[in-house]
């Protein structure tokens, strides 16, 4: 049985313990989850950058020219489905996802084991033509080739413009960030066109996908797994 003199002290200890548990729970709730930590980070400047460099993809081919060691010259080097390319005398190297300058540096490093700082030229031969995909409430949904710089508003017009039931104020732009994540961003095209201010009209990157909803669209995370994009956009591409 607890005496009257010890009850205040016991109550104080219980209150302190409860506060400690609350603080721990708050810290736990505010801590980033493993999924949040895995999400890539991009700035709005990166999202709207005008001239992204082409990145090597499986199925591409490229030529290698060694100015001082022509015996190592190679033509139409194929990029395999796994993203690797087989080079003479150095074997397989991972090249998918790299720009031409990055590929040039990768090849230099690979050959630095047998050549002293070799001057190398890399020229793409066969590669996938830039494209974007338009879906939802546009007149002509589908896959379109990109010729030069193309903005979101221009892409909508290329796809035939908005349908009558389109939600002009909520146009989604999906951009693949890496093998696991696709970035989704919302644009108010109605506001841009009404004000005549197209400074927020983003330039598309090859492979971008725009979607115009019909009605109020449920909120989605900025980054979603690539396998889930089809859940949001049931596209029918010829």
PDB file of C-alpha atoms in Angstrom:
ATOM      1  CA  UNK A   1       0.000   0.000   0.000  1.00  0.00           C
ATOM      2  CA  UNK A   2       1.350   3.414  -0.990  1.00  0.00           C
ATOM      3  CA  UNK A   3       1.637   5.955   1.789  1.00  0.00           C
ATOM      4  CA  UNK A   4       0.189   9.464   1.462  1.00  0.00           C
ATOM      5  CA  UNK A   5       3.653  11.033   1.595  1.00  0.00           C
ATOM      6  CA  UNK A   6       4.975   9.035  -1.346  1.00  0.00           C
ATOM      7  CA  UNK A   7       1.989   9.549  -3.667  1.00  0.00           C
ATOM      8  CA  UNK A   8       3.072  13.009  -5.008  1.00  0.00           C
ATOM      9  CA  UNK A   9       6.527  11.674  -5.804  1.00  0.00           C
ATOM     10  CA  UNK A  10       5.074   8.631  -7.580  1.00  0.00           C
ATOM     11  CA  UNK A  11       2.693  10.803  -9.617  1.00  0.00           C
ATOM     12  CA  UNK A  12       5.608  13.023 -10.630  1.00  0.00           C
ATOM     13  CA  UNK A  13       7.629  10.014 -11.799  1.00  0.00           C
ATOM     14  CA  UNK A  14       4.665   8.687 -13.811  1.00  0.00           C
ATOM     15  CA  UNK A  15       4.172  12.094 -15.485  1.00  0.00           C
ATOM     16  CA  UNK A  16       7.859  12.298 -16.426  1.00  0.00           C
ATOM     17  CA  UNK A  17       7.757   8.793 -17.862  1.00  0.00           C
ATOM     18  CA  UNK A  18       4.661   9.628 -19.894  1.00  0.00           C
ATOM     19  CA  UNK A  19       6.296  12.798 -21.262  1.00  0.00           C
ATOM     20  CA  UNK A  20       9.344  10.800 -22.245  1.00  0.00           C
ATOM     21  CA  UNK A  21       7.185   8.309 -24.123  1.00  0.00           C
ATOM     22  CA  UNK A  22       5.361  11.145 -25.907  1.00  0.00           C
ATOM     23  CA  UNK A  23       8.635  12.749 -26.973  1.00  0.00           C
ATOM     24  CA  UNK A  24       9.920   9.443 -28.251  1.00  0.00           C
ATOM     25  CA  UNK A  25       6.695   8.856 -30.199  1.00  0.00           C
ATOM     26  CA  UNK A  26       6.847  12.363 -31.696  1.00  0.00           C
ATOM     27  CA  UNK A  27      10.448  11.819 -32.746  1.00  0.00           C
ATOM     28  CA  UNK A  28       9.495   8.479 -34.291  1.00  0.00           C
ATOM     29  CA  UNK A  29       6.586  10.017 -36.198  1.00  0.00           C
ATOM     30  CA  UNK A  30       8.752  12.859 -37.508  1.00  0.00           C
ATOM     31  CA  UNK A  31      11.618  10.612 -38.544  1.00  0.00           C
ATOM     32  CA  UNK A  32      11.786   9.843 -42.277  1.00  0.00           C
ATOM     33  CA  UNK A  33      10.723   6.360 -43.271  1.00  0.00           C
ATOM     34  CA  UNK A  34      12.861   4.028 -45.332  1.00  0.00           C
ATOM     35  CA  UNK A  35      10.641   4.773 -48.350  1.00  0.00           C
ATOM     36  CA  UNK A  36      11.046   8.537 -47.871  1.00  0.00           C
ATOM     37  CA  UNK A  37      14.814   8.177 -47.571  1.00  0.00           C
ATOM     38  CA  UNK A  38      14.920   6.213 -50.802  1.00  0.00           C
ATOM     39  CA  UNK A  39      13.046   8.861 -52.776  1.00  0.00           C
ATOM     40  CA  UNK A  40      15.257  10.937 -55.077  1.00  0.00           C
ATOM     41  CA  UNK A  41      15.401  14.684 -54.687  1.00  0.00           C
ATOM     42  CA  UNK A  42      15.114  17.080 -57.594  1.00  0.00           C
ATOM     43  CA  UNK A  43      14.709  20.810 -57.729  1.00  0.00           C
ATOM     44  CA  UNK A  44      12.140  22.657 -59.831  1.00  0.00           C
ATOM     45  CA  UNK A  45      15.017  23.972 -61.943  1.00  0.00           C
ATOM     46  CA  UNK A  46      16.055  20.424 -62.779  1.00  0.00           C
ATOM     47  CA  UNK A  47      12.471  19.499 -63.636  1.00  0.00           C
ATOM     48  CA  UNK A  48      12.061  22.406 -66.042  1.00  0.00           C
ATOM     49  CA  UNK A  49      15.566  22.355 -67.524  1.00  0.00           C
ATOM     50  CA  UNK A  50      15.454  23.167 -71.216  1.00  0.00           C
ATOM     51  CA  UNK A  51      18.177  21.082 -72.813  1.00  0.00           C
ATOM     52  CA  UNK A  52      18.694  17.730 -71.098  1.00  0.00           C
ATOM     53  CA  UNK A  53      21.467  15.598 -72.551  1.00  0.00           C
ATOM     54  CA  UNK A  54      20.543  12.314 -74.199  1.00  0.00           C
ATOM     55  CA  UNK A  55      21.370   9.261 -72.075  1.00  0.00           C
ATOM     56  CA  UNK A  56      22.558   5.987 -73.530  1.00  0.00           C
ATOM     57  CA  UNK A  57      19.951   3.221 -73.603  1.00  0.00           C
ATOM     58  CA  UNK A  58      20.004  -0.505 -74.347  1.00  0.00           C
ATOM     59  CA  UNK A  59      19.829  -1.034 -78.097  1.00  0.00           C
ATOM     60  CA  UNK A  60      21.884   2.073 -78.918  1.00  0.00           C
ATOM     61  CA  UNK A  61      25.135   1.787 -80.840  1.00  0.00           C
ATOM     62  CA  UNK A  62      28.187   4.046 -80.894  1.00  0.00           C
ATOM     63  CA  UNK A  63      31.550   4.398 -82.629  1.00  0.00           C
ATOM     64  CA  UNK A  64      34.881   4.747 -80.833  1.00  0.00           C
ATOM     65  CA  UNK A  65      37.818   6.538 -82.434  1.00  0.00           C
ATOM     66  CA  UNK A  66      41.317   6.532 -80.895  1.00  0.00           C
ATOM     67  CA  UNK A  67      43.297   9.335 -82.507  1.00  0.00           C
ATOM     68  CA  UNK A  68      46.709   7.955 -81.537  1.00  0.00           C
ATOM     69  CA  UNK A  69      45.876   4.249 -81.381  1.00  0.00           C
ATOM     70  CA  UNK A  70      43.673   3.431 -84.396  1.00  0.00           C
ATOM     71  CA  UNK A  71      44.045  -0.284 -83.747  1.00  0.00           C
ATOM     72  CA  UNK A  72      41.489   0.162 -80.960  1.00  0.00           C
ATOM     73  CA  UNK A  73      38.914   1.898 -83.180  1.00  0.00           C
ATOM     74  CA  UNK A  74      35.496   0.232 -83.048  1.00  0.00           C
ATOM     75  CA  UNK A  75      32.309   0.825 -85.020  1.00  0.00           C
ATOM     76  CA  UNK A  76      28.683   0.220 -84.067  1.00  0.00           C
ATOM     77  CA  UNK A  77      29.387  -0.972 -80.538  1.00  0.00           C
ATOM     78  CA  UNK A  78      26.007  -2.249 -79.273  1.00  0.00           C
ATOM     79  CA  UNK A  79      24.592  -1.536 -75.843  1.00  0.00           C
ATOM     80  CA  UNK A  80      23.258  -4.822 -74.525  1.00  0.00           C
ATOM     81  CA  UNK A  81      19.837  -5.227 -72.822  1.00  0.00           C
ATOM     82  CA  UNK A  82      21.564  -5.190 -69.421  1.00  0.00           C
ATOM     83  CA  UNK A  83      23.153  -1.805 -70.189  1.00  0.00           C
ATOM     84  CA  UNK A  84      26.709  -3.091 -70.746  1.00  0.00           C
ATOM     85  CA  UNK A  85      28.879  -2.733 -73.840  1.00  0.00           C
ATOM     86  CA  UNK A  86      31.759  -5.018 -74.749  1.00  0.00           C
ATOM     87  CA  UNK A  87      34.932  -3.135 -75.741  1.00  0.00           C
ATOM     88  CA  UNK A  88      38.016  -4.527 -77.410  1.00  0.00           C
ATOM     89  CA  UNK A  89      40.788  -5.489 -74.972  1.00  0.00           C
ATOM     90  CA  UNK A  90      38.980  -4.185 -71.856  1.00  0.00           C
ATOM     91  CA  UNK A  91      35.796  -6.238 -71.749  1.00  0.00           C
ATOM     92  CA  UNK A  92      32.370  -5.208 -70.508  1.00  0.00           C
ATOM     93  CA  UNK A  93      31.585  -1.782 -69.050  1.00  0.00           C
ATOM     94  CA  UNK A  94      28.272  -0.325 -67.865  1.00  0.00           C
ATOM     95  CA  UNK A  95      27.233   2.526 -70.175  1.00  0.00           C
ATOM     96  CA  UNK A  96      23.416   2.742 -70.019  1.00  0.00           C
ATOM     97  CA  UNK A  97      22.185   5.954 -68.426  1.00  0.00           C
ATOM     98  CA  UNK A  98      25.291   7.966 -69.310  1.00  0.00           C
ATOM     99  CA  UNK A  99      25.511  11.014 -71.553  1.00  0.00           C
ATOM    100  CA  UNK A 100      28.041  11.059 -74.388  1.00  0.00           C
ATOM    101  CA  UNK A 101      30.589  13.099 -72.333  1.00  0.00           C
ATOM    102  CA  UNK A 102      30.127  10.683 -69.411  1.00  0.00           C
ATOM    103  CA  UNK A 103      30.514   7.708 -71.740  1.00  0.00           C
ATOM    104  CA  UNK A 104      33.697   9.220 -73.170  1.00  0.00           C
ATOM    105  CA  UNK A 105      35.158   9.531 -69.671  1.00  0.00           C
ATOM    106  CA  UNK A 106      34.079   5.983 -68.787  1.00  0.00           C
ATOM    107  CA  UNK A 107      35.807   4.614 -71.885  1.00  0.00           C
ATOM    108  CA  UNK A 108      38.954   6.626 -71.111  1.00  0.00           C
ATOM    109  CA  UNK A 109      39.099   5.182 -67.618  1.00  0.00           C
ATOM    110  CA  UNK A 110      38.609   1.665 -68.952  1.00  0.00           C
ATOM    111  CA  UNK A 111      41.476   2.036 -71.447  1.00  0.00           C
ATOM    112  CA  UNK A 112      43.757   3.880 -69.023  1.00  0.00           C
ATOM    113  CA  UNK A 113      44.922   0.448 -67.844  1.00  0.00           C
ATOM    114  CA  UNK A 114      46.585  -0.189 -71.195  1.00  0.00           C
ATOM    115  CA  UNK A 115      46.914   3.303 -72.736  1.00  0.00           C
ATOM    116  CA  UNK A 116      48.308   6.532 -71.304  1.00  0.00           C
ATOM    117  CA  UNK A 117      45.534   9.170 -71.270  1.00  0.00           C
ATOM    118  CA  UNK A 118      44.236   8.252 -74.750  1.00  0.00           C
ATOM    119  CA  UNK A 119      42.315  10.901 -76.727  1.00  0.00           C
ATOM    120  CA  UNK A 120      38.990   9.254 -77.587  1.00  0.00           C
ATOM    121  CA  UNK A 121      35.978  10.346 -79.612  1.00  0.00           C
ATOM    122  CA  UNK A 122      32.539   8.809 -79.096  1.00  0.00           C
ATOM    123  CA  UNK A 123      29.824   9.202 -81.731  1.00  0.00           C
ATOM    124  CA  UNK A 124      26.318   7.844 -81.317  1.00  0.00           C
ATOM    125  CA  UNK A 125      25.130   5.941 -84.389  1.00  0.00           C
ATOM    126  CA  UNK A 126      21.748   4.381 -83.656  1.00  0.00           C
ATOM    127  CA  UNK A 127      19.634   5.612 -80.772  1.00  0.00           C
ATOM    128  CA  UNK A 128      16.003   5.971 -79.774  1.00  0.00           C
ATOM    129  CA  UNK A 129      14.386   9.101 -81.152  1.00  0.00           C
ATOM    130  CA  UNK A 130      13.111  11.485 -78.457  1.00  0.00           C
ATOM    131  CA  UNK A 131       9.382  11.139 -77.746  1.00  0.00           C
ATOM    132  CA  UNK A 132       6.663  12.057 -75.288  1.00  0.00           C
ATOM    133  CA  UNK A 133       3.374  10.400 -74.401  1.00  0.00           C
ATOM    134  CA  UNK A 134       0.049  12.209 -74.055  1.00  0.00           C
ATOM    135  CA  UNK A 135      -2.922  10.616 -72.343  1.00  0.00           C
ATOM    136  CA  UNK A 136      -6.266  11.371 -70.769  1.00  0.00           C
ATOM    137  CA  UNK A 137      -8.536  14.142 -72.029  1.00  0.00           C
ATOM    138  CA  UNK A 138      -6.579  15.156 -75.137  1.00  0.00           C
ATOM    139  CA  UNK A 139      -8.043  14.761 -78.616  1.00  0.00           C
ATOM    140  CA  UNK A 140      -5.342  12.419 -79.906  1.00  0.00           C
ATOM    141  CA  UNK A 141      -3.706  10.460 -77.059  1.00  0.00           C
ATOM    142  CA  UNK A 142      -0.596   8.537 -78.022  1.00  0.00           C
ATOM    143  CA  UNK A 143       3.168   8.591 -78.473  1.00  0.00           C
ATOM    144  CA  UNK A 144       4.745  11.508 -80.360  1.00  0.00           C
ATOM    145  CA  UNK A 145       8.256  12.192 -81.583  1.00  0.00           C
ATOM    146  CA  UNK A 146       9.907  15.328 -80.250  1.00  0.00           C
ATOM    147  CA  UNK A 147      11.464  17.693 -82.765  1.00  0.00           C
ATOM    148  CA  UNK A 148      13.459  20.334 -80.956  1.00  0.00           C
ATOM    149  CA  UNK A 149      12.450  21.946 -77.671  1.00  0.00           C
ATOM    150  CA  UNK A 150       8.837  21.186 -76.749  1.00  0.00           C
ATOM    151  CA  UNK A 151       6.927  22.615 -73.789  1.00  0.00           C
ATOM    152  CA  UNK A 152       3.976  21.093 -71.956  1.00  0.00           C
ATOM    153  CA  UNK A 153       1.461  23.458 -73.597  1.00  0.00           C
ATOM    154  CA  UNK A 154       2.945  22.756 -77.023  1.00  0.00           C
ATOM    155  CA  UNK A 155       2.769  19.010 -76.389  1.00  0.00           C
ATOM    156  CA  UNK A 156      -0.929  19.283 -75.547  1.00  0.00           C
ATOM    157  CA  UNK A 157      -1.538  21.107 -78.824  1.00  0.00           C
ATOM    158  CA  UNK A 158       0.460  18.486 -80.736  1.00  0.00           C
ATOM    159  CA  UNK A 159      -1.850  15.867 -79.190  1.00  0.00           C
ATOM    160  CA  UNK A 160      -4.892  17.712 -80.577  1.00  0.00           C
ATOM    161  CA  UNK A 161      -5.604  20.000 -77.652  1.00  0.00           C
ATOM    162  CA  UNK A 162      -7.937  19.549 -74.710  1.00  0.00           C
ATOM    163  CA  UNK A 163     -11.190  17.665 -74.974  1.00  0.00           C
ATOM    164  CA  UNK A 164     -14.379  19.360 -73.754  1.00  0.00           C
ATOM    165  CA  UNK A 165     -14.365  17.547 -70.402  1.00  0.00           C
ATOM    166  CA  UNK A 166     -10.653  18.142 -69.725  1.00  0.00           C
ATOM    167  CA  UNK A 167      -9.506  19.570 -66.424  1.00  0.00           C
ATOM    168  CA  UNK A 168      -7.258  22.381 -67.724  1.00  0.00           C
ATOM    169  CA  UNK A 169      -6.178  23.380 -64.232  1.00  0.00           C
ATOM    170  CA  UNK A 170      -4.777  19.968 -63.366  1.00  0.00           C
ATOM    171  CA  UNK A 171      -2.362  18.585 -65.918  1.00  0.00           C
ATOM    172  CA  UNK A 172       0.069  15.985 -64.625  1.00  0.00           C
ATOM    173  CA  UNK A 173       3.571  15.555 -65.991  1.00  0.00           C
ATOM    174  CA  UNK A 174       5.350  12.301 -65.208  1.00  0.00           C
ATOM    175  CA  UNK A 175       9.118  12.030 -65.565  1.00  0.00           C
ATOM    176  CA  UNK A 176      11.205   8.923 -64.988  1.00  0.00           C
ATOM    177  CA  UNK A 177      13.950   9.747 -62.494  1.00  0.00           C
ATOM    178  CA  UNK A 178      15.675   6.368 -62.255  1.00  0.00           C
ATOM    179  CA  UNK A 179      14.904   2.666 -62.479  1.00  0.00           C
ATOM    180  CA  UNK A 180      12.705   2.792 -59.360  1.00  0.00           C
ATOM    181  CA  UNK A 181      11.070   6.219 -59.271  1.00  0.00           C
ATOM    182  CA  UNK A 182       8.990   8.445 -61.508  1.00  0.00           C
ATOM    183  CA  UNK A 183       8.439  12.089 -60.579  1.00  0.00           C
ATOM    184  CA  UNK A 184       4.927  13.523 -60.879  1.00  0.00           C
ATOM    185  CA  UNK A 185       4.224  17.248 -61.003  1.00  0.00           C
ATOM    186  CA  UNK A 186       0.979  19.185 -61.358  1.00  0.00           C
ATOM    187  CA  UNK A 187       0.567  22.213 -63.654  1.00  0.00           C
ATOM    188  CA  UNK A 188      -2.294  24.698 -63.934  1.00  0.00           C
ATOM    189  CA  UNK A 189      -2.388  25.192 -67.704  1.00  0.00           C
ATOM    190  CA  UNK A 190      -5.663  27.099 -67.458  1.00  0.00           C
ATOM    191  CA  UNK A 191      -4.025  29.740 -65.259  1.00  0.00           C
ATOM    192  CA  UNK A 192      -0.978  30.000 -67.525  1.00  0.00           C
ATOM    193  CA  UNK A 193      -3.072  30.501 -70.664  1.00  0.00           C
ATOM    194  CA  UNK A 194      -5.505  32.910 -69.005  1.00  0.00           C
ATOM    195  CA  UNK A 195      -2.732  35.154 -67.678  1.00  0.00           C
ATOM    196  CA  UNK A 196      -0.638  34.835 -70.819  1.00  0.00           C
ATOM    197  CA  UNK A 197       2.357  34.020 -68.605  1.00  0.00           C
ATOM    198  CA  UNK A 198       4.051  30.873 -69.869  1.00  0.00           C
ATOM    199  CA  UNK A 199       7.182  31.266 -67.751  1.00  0.00           C
ATOM    200  CA  UNK A 200       6.088  28.209 -65.744  1.00  0.00           C
ATOM    201  CA  UNK A 201       5.467  26.160 -68.881  1.00  0.00           C
ATOM    202  CA  UNK A 202       8.076  23.365 -68.517  1.00  0.00           C
ATOM    203  CA  UNK A 203      10.168  21.958 -71.322  1.00  0.00           C
ATOM    204  CA  UNK A 204       9.585  18.249 -71.825  1.00  0.00           C
ATOM    205  CA  UNK A 205      12.342  15.683 -71.564  1.00  0.00           C
ATOM    206  CA  UNK A 206      12.440  12.629 -73.841  1.00  0.00           C
ATOM    207  CA  UNK A 207      10.182   9.949 -72.379  1.00  0.00           C
ATOM    208  CA  UNK A 208       7.969  12.361 -70.425  1.00  0.00           C
ATOM    209  CA  UNK A 209       4.303  11.483 -70.075  1.00  0.00           C
ATOM    210  CA  UNK A 210       1.520  14.051 -69.647  1.00  0.00           C
ATOM    211  CA  UNK A 211      -1.943  13.197 -68.427  1.00  0.00           C
ATOM    212  CA  UNK A 212      -5.055  15.392 -68.510  1.00  0.00           C
ATOM    213  CA  UNK A 213      -7.754  14.185 -66.091  1.00  0.00           C
ATOM    214  CA  UNK A 214     -11.488  14.472 -66.685  1.00  0.00           C
ATOM    215  CA  UNK A 215     -12.679  15.178 -63.184  1.00  0.00           C
ATOM    216  CA  UNK A 216     -11.103  15.995 -59.828  1.00  0.00           C
ATOM    217  CA  UNK A 217      -8.037  13.798 -59.615  1.00  0.00           C
ATOM    218  CA  UNK A 218      -6.947  12.245 -56.349  1.00  0.00           C
ATOM    219  CA  UNK A 219      -3.769  13.553 -54.816  1.00  0.00           C
ATOM    220  CA  UNK A 220      -0.672  11.506 -55.547  1.00  0.00           C
ATOM    221  CA  UNK A 221       2.822  11.516 -54.144  1.00  0.00           C
ATOM    222  CA  UNK A 222       5.480  13.470 -56.000  1.00  0.00           C
ATOM    223  CA  UNK A 223       7.514  10.302 -56.490  1.00  0.00           C
ATOM    224  CA  UNK A 224       5.876   6.966 -57.214  1.00  0.00           C
ATOM    225  CA  UNK A 225       7.303   3.565 -58.161  1.00  0.00           C
ATOM    226  CA  UNK A 226       7.595   3.132 -61.928  1.00  0.00           C
ATOM    227  CA  UNK A 227       5.440  -0.002 -61.824  1.00  0.00           C
ATOM    228  CA  UNK A 228       2.553   2.054 -60.382  1.00  0.00           C
ATOM    229  CA  UNK A 229       2.397   4.681 -63.149  1.00  0.00           C
ATOM    230  CA  UNK A 230       0.115   2.437 -65.204  1.00  0.00           C
ATOM    231  CA  UNK A 231      -2.335   2.413 -62.303  1.00  0.00           C
ATOM    232  CA  UNK A 232      -2.814   6.163 -62.676  1.00  0.00           C
ATOM    233  CA  UNK A 233      -2.711   6.313 -66.467  1.00  0.00           C
ATOM    234  CA  UNK A 234      -4.398   3.514 -68.476  1.00  0.00           C
ATOM    235  CA  UNK A 235      -2.851   4.650 -71.777  1.00  0.00           C
ATOM    236  CA  UNK A 236      -3.553   2.992 -75.094  1.00  0.00           C
ATOM    237  CA  UNK A 237      -0.534   3.636 -77.302  1.00  0.00           C
ATOM    238  CA  UNK A 238      -0.511   2.308 -80.855  1.00  0.00           C
TER     239      UNK A 238
END
